[in-house]
PDB file of C-alpha atoms in Angstrom:
ATOM      1  CA  MET A1082      23.658  13.166  90.595  1.00 51.00           C
ATOM      2  CA  THR A1083      26.571  10.827  92.213  1.00 53.00           C
ATOM      3  CA  THR A1084      25.350  10.759  95.395  1.00 54.00           C
ATOM      4  CA  PHE A1085      27.560   9.079  98.724  1.00 50.00           C
ATOM      5  CA  ALA A1086      25.384   6.026  98.861  1.00 53.00           C
ATOM      6  CA  SER A1087      26.155   5.645  95.208  1.00 58.00           C
ATOM      7  CA  LEU A1088      29.460   6.152  95.198  1.00 55.00           C
ATOM      8  CA  ALA A1089      29.938   3.391  97.950  1.00 55.00           C
ATOM      9  CA  TYR A1090      28.263   0.277  96.243  1.00 58.00           C
ATOM     10  CA  ASP A1091      30.408   1.012  93.321  1.00 61.00           C
ATOM     11  CA  SER A1092      33.383   0.474  95.634  1.00 62.00           C
ATOM     12  CA  LYS A1093      32.364  -2.117  97.446  1.00 63.00           C
ATOM     13  CA  LYS A1094      34.432  -5.006  96.767  1.00 68.00           C
ATOM     14  CA  LYS A1095      32.079  -7.806  96.057  1.00 79.00           C
ATOM     15  CA  LYS A1096      29.376  -8.254  93.364  1.00 86.00           C
ATOM     16  CA  THR A1097      26.710 -10.386  94.614  1.00 88.00           C
ATOM     17  CA  ARG A1098      24.955 -13.199  92.276  1.00 88.00           C
ATOM     18  CA  ARG A1099      22.163 -10.655  91.538  1.00 90.00           C
ATOM     19  CA  GLU A1100      24.425  -7.847  90.781  1.00 92.00           C
ATOM     20  CA  ARG A1101      25.231  -9.920  87.959  1.00 90.00           C
ATOM     21  CA  PHE A1102      22.876 -11.705  86.916  1.00 87.00           C
ATOM     22  CA  LEU A1103      20.758  -7.964  86.379  1.00 91.00           C
ATOM     23  CA  GLU A1104      24.266  -6.676  84.438  1.00 92.00           C
ATOM     24  CA  GLU A1105      23.816  -9.534  82.205  1.00 88.00           C
ATOM     25  CA  MET A1106      20.506  -9.028  81.754  1.00 89.00           C
ATOM     26  CA  ASP A1107      20.255  -5.386  81.109  1.00 93.00           C
ATOM     27  CA  ARG A1108      23.519  -5.735  78.143  1.00 90.00           C
ATOM     28  CA  VAL A1109      21.602  -9.090  76.645  1.00 87.00           C
ATOM     29  CA  ILE A1110      17.262  -8.339  76.455  1.00 90.00           C
ATOM     30  CA  PRO A1111      16.855  -6.394  73.604  1.00 90.00           C
ATOM     31  CA  TRP A1112      15.173  -3.195  75.814  1.00 94.00           C
ATOM     32  CA  GLU A1113      14.158  -0.849  72.435  1.00 94.00           C
ATOM     33  CA  GLU A1114      12.194  -3.545  70.717  1.00 93.00           C
ATOM     34  CA  LEU A1115      10.398  -4.551  73.514  1.00 94.00           C
ATOM     35  CA  LEU A1116       9.501  -0.960  74.452  1.00 95.00           C
ATOM     36  CA  LYS A1117       8.696  -1.068  70.588  1.00 93.00           C
ATOM     37  CA  ILE A1118       5.630  -3.865  71.915  1.00 92.00           C
ATOM     38  CA  VAL A1119       4.357  -2.043  74.605  1.00 93.00           C
ATOM     39  CA  ARG A1120       4.598   1.592  73.548  1.00 90.00           C
ATOM     40  CA  HIS A1121       1.744   1.101  71.214  1.00 82.00           C
ATOM     41  CA  ARG A1122      -0.953   1.535  73.352  1.00 81.00           C
ATOM     42  CA  TYR A1123       1.147   3.143  76.792  1.00 88.00           C
ATOM     43  CA  PRO A1124      -1.216   6.258  78.222  1.00 83.00           C
ATOM     44  CA  LYS A1125       0.752   9.550  76.354  1.00 80.00           C
ATOM     45  CA  LYS A1126       2.375  12.139  78.740  1.00 73.00           C
ATOM     46  CA  GLY A1127      -0.519  15.094  79.283  1.00 63.00           C
ATOM     47  CA  ASN A1128      -1.856  17.912  81.553  1.00 55.00           C
ATOM     48  CA  GLY A1129      -3.480  15.490  83.953  1.00 54.00           C
ATOM     49  CA  ARG A1130      -1.174  12.959  86.609  1.00 67.00           C
ATOM     50  CA  GLN A1131       1.923  12.152  84.423  1.00 70.00           C
ATOM     51  CA  PRO A1132       2.781   8.450  83.731  1.00 84.00           C
ATOM     52  CA  MET A1133       5.380   6.362  84.619  1.00 92.00           C
ATOM     53  CA  PRO A1134       8.035   6.311  81.978  1.00 93.00           C
ATOM     54  CA  VAL A1135       7.362   3.007  80.264  1.00 95.00           C
ATOM     55  CA  GLU A1136      11.308   1.308  80.397  1.00 96.00           C
ATOM     56  CA  ARG A1137      11.099   1.562  83.879  1.00 97.00           C
ATOM     57  CA  MET A1138       8.063  -0.105  84.652  1.00 96.00           C
ATOM     58  CA  LEU A1139       8.993  -3.104  81.567  1.00 96.00           C
ATOM     59  CA  ARG A1140      12.576  -3.081  83.571  1.00 97.00           C
ATOM     60  CA  ILE A1141      10.062  -3.481  87.238  1.00 97.00           C
ATOM     61  CA  TYR A1142       7.936  -6.557  85.498  1.00 95.00           C
ATOM     62  CA  PHE A1143      10.519  -7.986  84.683  1.00 93.00           C
ATOM     63  CA  LEU A1144      12.367  -7.845  87.857  1.00 93.00           C
ATOM     64  CA  GLN A1145       8.706  -9.172  89.702  1.00 91.00           C
ATOM     65  CA  GLN A1146       8.226 -12.008  86.513  1.00 86.00           C
ATOM     66  CA  TRP A1147      12.104 -12.888  87.734  1.00 86.00           C
ATOM     67  CA  TYR A1148      12.002 -12.847  91.606  1.00 86.00           C
ATOM     68  CA  GLY A1149       8.307 -13.696  92.054  1.00 84.00           C
ATOM     69  CA  LEU A1150       7.580 -10.973  94.156  1.00 89.00           C
ATOM     70  CA  SER A1151       3.933  -9.866  94.817  1.00 89.00           C
ATOM     71  CA  ASP A1152       3.226  -5.929  93.789  1.00 93.00           C
ATOM     72  CA  PRO A1153       3.265  -4.649  97.390  1.00 94.00           C
ATOM     73  CA  ALA A1154       7.262  -6.817  97.437  1.00 93.00           C
ATOM     74  CA  MET A1155       8.406  -5.342  93.968  1.00 95.00           C
ATOM     75  CA  GLU A1156       7.461  -2.418  96.287  1.00 96.00           C
ATOM     76  CA  ASP A1157       9.302  -2.650  98.896  1.00 96.00           C
ATOM     77  CA  ALA A1158      12.319  -4.239  97.262  1.00 95.00           C
ATOM     78  CA  LEU A1159      12.889  -1.477  94.398  1.00 96.00           C
ATOM     79  CA  TYR A1160      13.371   0.621  98.153  1.00 95.00           C
ATOM     80  CA  ASP A1161      15.837  -2.207 100.097  1.00 94.00           C
ATOM     81  CA  SER A1162      17.581  -2.628  97.243  1.00 94.00           C
ATOM     82  CA  GLU A1163      20.209  -0.629  95.066  1.00 93.00           C
ATOM     83  CA  ALA A1164      20.337  -3.806  92.635  1.00 94.00           C
ATOM     84  CA  MET A1165      17.146  -3.549  91.752  1.00 95.00           C
ATOM     85  CA  ARG A1166      16.839   0.527  91.112  1.00 96.00           C
ATOM     86  CA  ARG A1167      20.062   0.606  88.936  1.00 95.00           C
ATOM     87  CA  PHE A1168      18.842  -2.282  86.673  1.00 96.00           C
ATOM     88  CA  ALA A1169      15.028  -0.034  87.263  1.00 97.00           C
ATOM     89  CA  ARG A1170      17.146   2.963  86.170  1.00 95.00           C
ATOM     90  CA  ILE A1171      15.865   4.802  89.368  1.00 95.00           C
ATOM     91  CA  ASP A1172      17.325   6.897  91.218  1.00 92.00           C
ATOM     92  CA  LEU A1173      16.029   7.826  94.393  1.00 88.00           C
ATOM     93  CA  GLU A1174      17.509  11.291  94.472  1.00 87.00           C
ATOM     94  CA  ALA A1175      15.727  12.303  91.713  1.00 89.00           C
ATOM     95  CA  ASP A1176      13.321   9.235  90.531  1.00 91.00           C
ATOM     96  CA  VAL A1177      10.133   8.494  91.679  1.00 91.00           C
ATOM     97  CA  ILE A1178       9.282   4.456  92.806  1.00 95.00           C
ATOM     98  CA  PRO A1179       6.562   3.154  91.462  1.00 95.00           C
ATOM     99  CA  ASP A1180       3.601   2.203  93.623  1.00 95.00           C
ATOM    100  CA  GLU A1181       1.591  -0.873  94.342  1.00 95.00           C
ATOM    101  CA  THR A1182      -1.530   0.449  92.521  1.00 94.00           C
ATOM    102  CA  THR A1183       1.256   1.334  89.133  1.00 95.00           C
ATOM    103  CA  ILE A1184       3.180  -2.046  89.311  1.00 96.00           C
ATOM    104  CA  LEU A1185      -0.312  -4.018  89.203  1.00 94.00           C
ATOM    105  CA  HIS A1186      -1.997  -1.697  86.512  1.00 93.00           C
ATOM    106  CA  PHE A1187       0.796  -1.864  84.342  1.00 95.00           C
ATOM    107  CA  ARG A1188       0.224  -5.433  84.725  1.00 93.00           C
ATOM    108  CA  HIS A1189      -2.646  -5.443  84.059  1.00 93.00           C
ATOM    109  CA  TYR A1190      -2.424  -2.808  80.525  1.00 93.00           C
ATOM    110  CA  LEU A1191       0.273  -5.679  79.671  1.00 93.00           C
ATOM    111  CA  GLU A1192      -2.183  -8.344  79.924  1.00 91.00           C
ATOM    112  CA  GLU A1193      -5.439  -6.407  79.090  1.00 91.00           C
ATOM    113  CA  HIS A1194      -3.325  -6.053  75.081  1.00 91.00           C
ATOM    114  CA  HIS A1195      -2.424  -9.454  74.719  1.00 91.00           C
ATOM    115  CA  LEU A1196       1.640  -8.177  76.008  1.00 93.00           C
ATOM    116  CA  THR A1197       2.737 -10.523  77.835  1.00 90.00           C
ATOM    117  CA  GLU A1198       3.008 -13.176  75.625  1.00 88.00           C
ATOM    118  CA  LYS A1199       5.526 -11.171  72.898  1.00 90.00           C
ATOM    119  CA  ILE A1200       7.703  -9.878  75.240  1.00 90.00           C
ATOM    120  CA  PHE A1201       8.326 -13.459  76.735  1.00 85.00           C
ATOM    121  CA  GLU A1202       7.943 -14.494  72.780  1.00 86.00           C
ATOM    122  CA  LYS A1203      10.812 -12.491  71.416  1.00 87.00           C
ATOM    123  CA  THR A1204      12.308 -12.429  74.236  1.00 85.00           C
ATOM    124  CA  LYS A1205      13.435 -15.931  73.943  1.00 81.00           C
ATOM    125  CA  MET A1206      13.708 -15.683  70.382  1.00 82.00           C
ATOM    126  CA  TYR A1207      16.699 -13.170  70.897  1.00 81.00           C
ATOM    127  CA  LEU A1208      18.928 -14.489  73.798  1.00 77.00           C
ATOM    128  CA  THR A1209      18.718 -18.145  71.824  1.00 75.00           C
ATOM    129  CA  ASP A1210      19.434 -16.931  68.662  1.00 75.00           C
ATOM    130  CA  LYS A1211      22.074 -15.047  71.241  1.00 71.00           C
ATOM    131  CA  GLY A1212      23.882 -18.985  72.166  1.00 70.00           C
ATOM    132  CA  LEU A1213      22.230 -17.446  75.664  1.00 65.00           C
ATOM    133  CA  LEU A1214      19.393 -20.239  76.157  1.00 58.00           C
ATOM    134  CA  LEU A1215      18.369 -23.555  75.442  1.00 47.00           C
ATOM    135  CA  ARG A1216      14.850 -24.466  74.348  1.00 47.00           C
ATOM    136  CA  GLU A1217      15.994 -27.927  75.522  1.00 42.00           C
ATOM    137  CA  GLY A1218      16.396 -29.534  79.200  1.00 40.00           C
ATOM    138  CA  THR A1219      13.872 -26.887  81.098  1.00 43.00           C
ATOM    139  CA  ILE A1220      12.466 -27.144  85.186  1.00 45.00           C
ATOM    140  CA  VAL A1221       9.125 -25.395  85.609  1.00 48.00           C
ATOM    141  CA  ASP A1222       8.887 -24.535  89.068  1.00 55.00           C
ATOM    142  CA  ALA A1223       5.961 -23.177  90.392  1.00 56.00           C
ATOM    143  CA  THR A1224       5.810 -19.966  92.428  1.00 61.00           C
ATOM    144  CA  ILE A1225       3.097 -18.200  94.762  1.00 64.00           C
ATOM    145  CA  ILE A1226       3.089 -14.651  94.835  1.00 65.00           C
ATOM    146  CA  ASN A1227       1.076 -13.817  97.981  1.00 64.00           C
ATOM    147  CA  ALA A1228      -1.164 -10.395  97.720  1.00 64.00           C
ATOM    148  CA  PRO A1229      -2.781  -9.155 100.282  1.00 61.00           C
ATOM    149  CA  PRO A1230      -6.332 -10.437 101.601  1.00 62.00           C
ATOM    150  CA  SER A1231      -7.565  -7.549 102.560  1.00 58.00           C
ATOM    151  CA  THR A1232     -10.307  -5.946 101.616  1.00 61.00           C
ATOM    152  CA  LYS A1233      -9.849  -1.920 103.270  1.00 60.00           C
ATOM    153  CA  ASN A1234      -9.018  -0.467  99.156  1.00 59.00           C
ATOM    154  CA  GLU A1235     -10.585   1.524  96.595  1.00 66.00           C
ATOM    155  CA  SER A1236     -13.278  -0.863  95.852  1.00 63.00           C
ATOM    156  CA  ARG A1237     -13.654  -2.594  99.791  1.00 62.00           C
ATOM    157  CA  THR A1238     -12.940  -5.993  97.071  1.00 66.00           C
ATOM    158  CA  ARG A1239     -10.571  -8.291  96.533  1.00 64.00           C
ATOM    159  CA  ASP A1240      -8.868  -9.200  93.603  1.00 66.00           C
ATOM    160  CA  PRO A1241     -10.923 -11.043  91.131  1.00 67.00           C
ATOM    161  CA  GLU A1242      -8.066 -13.107  89.932  1.00 68.00           C
ATOM    162  CA  MET A1243      -6.016 -14.042  92.571  1.00 70.00           C
ATOM    163  CA  LYS A1244      -7.862 -17.201  94.471  1.00 72.00           C
ATOM    164  CA  GLN A1245      -6.648 -19.363  97.997  1.00 70.00           C
ATOM    165  CA  THR A1246      -4.460 -21.863  97.754  1.00 75.00           C
ATOM    166  CA  LYS A1247      -2.754 -24.864 100.440  1.00 68.00           C
ATOM    167  CA  LYS A1248       0.790 -25.009 100.525  1.00 68.00           C
ATOM    168  CA  GLY A1249       2.824 -27.581 103.986  1.00 64.00           C
ATOM    169  CA  ASN A1250       0.056 -26.027 106.328  1.00 70.00           C
ATOM    170  CA  GLN A1251      -0.603 -22.716 105.437  1.00 72.00           C
ATOM    171  CA  TRP A1252      -3.033 -20.864 103.146  1.00 69.00           C
ATOM    172  CA  TYR A1253      -1.498 -18.669 100.590  1.00 68.00           C
ATOM    173  CA  PHE A1254      -3.850 -15.439  98.466  1.00 65.00           C
ATOM    174  CA  GLY A1255      -2.855 -14.635  95.349  1.00 71.00           C
ATOM    175  CA  MET A1256      -1.297 -15.961  92.307  1.00 69.00           C
ATOM    176  CA  LYS A1257       0.824 -18.392  90.949  1.00 67.00           C
ATOM    177  CA  ALA A1258       3.882 -17.752  88.428  1.00 65.00           C
ATOM    178  CA  HIS A1259       3.929 -21.631  85.899  1.00 62.00           C
ATOM    179  CA  VAL A1260       7.811 -20.457  85.264  1.00 61.00           C
ATOM    180  CA  GLY A1261       9.932 -22.225  82.648  1.00 62.00           C
ATOM    181  CA  THR A1262      13.775 -22.006  83.582  1.00 60.00           C
ATOM    182  CA  ASP A1263      17.339 -22.715  80.988  1.00 53.00           C
ATOM    183  CA  THR A1264      19.177 -25.991  82.789  1.00 48.00           C
ATOM    184  CA  ARG A1265      22.020 -24.925  82.271  1.00 49.00           C
ATOM    185  CA  ARG A1266      22.141 -20.673  82.134  1.00 51.00           C
ATOM    186  CA  GLY A1267      19.235 -20.486  84.773  1.00 54.00           C
ATOM    187  CA  LEU A1268      17.147 -17.542  82.400  1.00 55.00           C
ATOM    188  CA  ALA A1269      13.119 -17.803  82.598  1.00 60.00           C
ATOM    189  CA  HIS A1270      11.888 -18.447  78.938  1.00 55.00           C
ATOM    190  CA  SER A1271       8.939 -19.068  79.593  1.00 59.00           C
ATOM    191  CA  ILE A1272       5.759 -17.982  82.186  1.00 63.00           C
ATOM    192  CA  VAL A1273       1.891 -18.860  82.428  1.00 65.00           C
ATOM    193  CA  VAL A1274       0.466 -17.032  85.665  1.00 66.00           C
ATOM    194  CA  THR A1275      -2.998 -17.990  86.667  1.00 70.00           C
ATOM    195  CA  SER A1276      -5.327 -18.059  90.169  1.00 65.00           C
ATOM    196  CA  ALA A1277      -3.206 -19.857  93.081  1.00 62.00           C
ATOM    197  CA  ALA A1278      -5.489 -22.128  93.143  1.00 65.00           C
ATOM    198  CA  VAL A1279      -4.504 -23.959  89.627  1.00 68.00           C
ATOM    199  CA  HIS A1280      -3.101 -27.304  90.762  1.00 63.00           C
ATOM    200  CA  ASP A1281       1.570 -26.972  89.726  1.00 58.00           C
ATOM    201  CA  SER A1282       1.102 -29.499  87.871  1.00 53.00           C
TER     202      SER A1282
END
């Protein structure tokens, strides 16, 4: 369905760097090959609560890694950014935006079945073969992913994977993504996720 908002978005004169980057990633990442990896154990549709479409969740996972967003921040960004919604194939008129708990569960699903390594290896291999990624000349950046420190949730506990860390004069609670980035195009080719307490080095 084409809405007035989407028509206005399509007709604007300038594309942002984010839009250009996401459009390029939409074209070059081998989504079907990655979906074969992820679908293997993904919940099937049944009589109970319907799972979110797996491609939508995978695309959101990539957005989360590229922009260093926590689960709540990723949910907010999907409401705020038309470019991110389009990349995730979400139409506000017809689709449901996954909440932070759904995003968290999908991330844990990938980690539990050791799929994150397979996804990044497949993506890195494909982009390198296409000449879009250099293995040499890497910048490693440690990004803090904030998480709510509150225990006002269903389990009344903090996520055990999250820890505190101090950066400058400010304390943070969450995880840390150590991202290896190609210096030529700025594409992430490797990532290690730890608690925030692990040193950047």
